[in-house]
């Protein structure tokens, strides 16, 4: 079971694909449609590039409605370890169908975006990636810079909240099926490792991996979604496998679908707590989770802290939110964690009928009401 839990932690974090050439392919080769979902006939698509303040070039897919847009724009990222060809691209395209200009992007060190070394992550740089996407959208001629929102999926749901706390230009935020990456990395699932001794063992393991890398001159990958799938794997691990490792969601540039990221690539996340100020977010926030999601507690606790200034799993107490009336928690009946990646299906590998667990109309109403 221990190797399964380690794989679970890897799934939740930024897993990079198996080589630099695979992850950062040239723009010419990636102009072709290569998503895990079909392109809507009501949407135009093109590849875009922009830099963050660290000089890293981020690559995104820009989706626009074929008809008139409403001047509102949304930046989308996640899940952690996925690529923009998967869930974030689907969210962006679906919002474009509803009149929004939407950009799904690969974060630093992942997919087609730049940054060295590959297969790594940073709480600071990843938050900056979202802010850089807002910069990019605000510079488009057909976007009203006062009407920009963001969507973060899975681990990027927590980063989206962190970005919203940092930047009041973000007028509306959706955190879908969110993870609190700092909490799960430092405390383990359900805070079962929330003690000094467990964190010390993790720190020793990370230090050992750094030593190996120094001596060998290369980074070792930690592995993506566990494969082959153990018969005794928890249901949510089976759900991850069904999305990332089958035709339903597999993509060659997705770390979760392939070899994962290097063994100490999320070291900084384990020693950070980046949702400290979400109780001060004045702009609108919708936290959306499935009723049956193993990760549901992340969203519920984040919502509680954001509104009340205190919650389980938060080792700090703040003041209640000054603007609680525009904060929402939506629990979707019957939905699991991965069913909010693409809506879910009645059978494995994306077969059977679509379950349509993602409430697109609700997202449309939320953004239109709060970006007007």
PDB file of N, CA and C in Angstrom, residues 36 73 76 114 136 146-148 152 194 216 223 235 329 333 335 351:
ATOM      1  N   UNK A  36      -7.532  15.643 -26.102  1.00  0.00           N
ATOM      2  CA  UNK A  36      -8.240  14.395 -25.817  1.00  0.00           C
ATOM      3  C   UNK A  36      -9.745  14.560 -26.002  1.00  0.00           C
ATOM      4  N   UNK A  73     -12.894  37.221 -20.048  1.00  0.00           N
ATOM      5  CA  UNK A  73     -11.844  36.249 -20.325  1.00  0.00           C
ATOM      6  C   UNK A  73     -11.549  35.402 -19.098  1.00  0.00           C
ATOM      7  N   UNK A  76      -7.204  29.214 -17.542  1.00  0.00           N
ATOM      8  CA  UNK A  76      -7.497  27.889 -16.985  1.00  0.00           C
ATOM      9  C   UNK A  76      -6.213  27.069 -16.888  1.00  0.00           C
ATOM     10  N   UNK A 114       8.214  26.518 -21.152  1.00  0.00           N
ATOM     11  CA  UNK A 114       9.637  26.474 -20.879  1.00  0.00           C
ATOM     12  C   UNK A 114       9.932  26.270 -19.401  1.00  0.00           C
ATOM     13  N   UNK A 136      -1.471  38.336 -19.874  1.00  0.00           N
ATOM     14  CA  UNK A 136      -1.654  38.060 -21.302  1.00  0.00           C
ATOM     15  C   UNK A 136      -3.071  38.383 -21.756  1.00  0.00           C
ATOM     16  N   UNK A 146     -10.995  44.557 -16.989  1.00  0.00           N
ATOM     17  CA  UNK A 146     -11.725  44.539 -15.722  1.00  0.00           C
ATOM     18  C   UNK A 146     -12.628  43.323 -15.601  1.00  0.00           C
ATOM     19  N   UNK A 147     -12.580  42.434 -16.618  1.00  0.00           N
ATOM     20  CA  UNK A 147     -13.502  41.297 -16.640  1.00  0.00           C
ATOM     21  C   UNK A 147     -12.740  40.000 -16.891  1.00  0.00           C
ATOM     22  N   UNK A 148     -11.801  39.697 -16.003  1.00  0.00           N
ATOM     23  CA  UNK A 148     -10.975  38.500 -16.149  1.00  0.00           C
ATOM     24  C   UNK A 148     -11.133  37.603 -14.929  1.00  0.00           C
ATOM     25  N   UNK A 152      -9.060  26.943 -11.751  1.00  0.00           N
ATOM     26  CA  UNK A 152      -8.006  26.005 -11.392  1.00  0.00           C
ATOM     27  C   UNK A 152      -8.616  24.654 -11.081  1.00  0.00           C
ATOM     28  N   UNK A 194       0.717  14.638   9.752  1.00  0.00           N
ATOM     29  CA  UNK A 194       0.882  16.006  10.250  1.00  0.00           C
ATOM     30  C   UNK A 194       1.596  16.005  11.594  1.00  0.00           C
ATOM     31  N   UNK A 216      25.152  11.584  -9.619  1.00  0.00           N
ATOM     32  CA  UNK A 216      24.929  10.968 -10.925  1.00  0.00           C
ATOM     33  C   UNK A 216      24.890  11.985 -12.056  1.00  0.00           C
ATOM     34  N   UNK A 223       7.787   8.868 -11.109  1.00  0.00           N
ATOM     35  CA  UNK A 223       6.669   8.058 -11.579  1.00  0.00           C
ATOM     36  C   UNK A 223       5.362   8.809 -11.574  1.00  0.00           C
ATOM     37  N   UNK A 235     -10.289   3.078  -4.790  1.00  0.00           N
ATOM     38  CA  UNK A 235     -11.121   3.419  -5.937  1.00  0.00           C
ATOM     39  C   UNK A 235     -10.642   4.687  -6.622  1.00  0.00           C
ATOM     40  N   UNK A 329     -19.872  27.427  -2.158  1.00  0.00           N
ATOM     41  CA  UNK A 329     -19.407  26.041  -2.150  1.00  0.00           C
ATOM     42  C   UNK A 329     -20.478  25.205  -2.830  1.00  0.00           C
ATOM     43  N   UNK A 333     -23.842  16.244  -6.559  1.00  0.00           N
ATOM     44  CA  UNK A 333     -24.299  14.921  -6.116  1.00  0.00           C
ATOM     45  C   UNK A 333     -23.731  13.788  -6.960  1.00  0.00           C
ATOM     46  N   UNK A 335     -20.844  12.795  -7.797  1.00  0.00           N
ATOM     47  CA  UNK A 335     -19.635  12.934  -8.603  1.00  0.00           C
ATOM     48  C   UNK A 335     -18.380  12.549  -7.823  1.00  0.00           C
ATOM     49  N   UNK A 351     -16.209   5.237 -22.103  1.00  0.00           N
ATOM     50  CA  UNK A 351     -17.239   4.592 -22.906  1.00  0.00           C
ATOM     51  C   UNK A 351     -18.591   4.663 -22.197  1.00  0.00           C
TER      52      UNK A 351
END
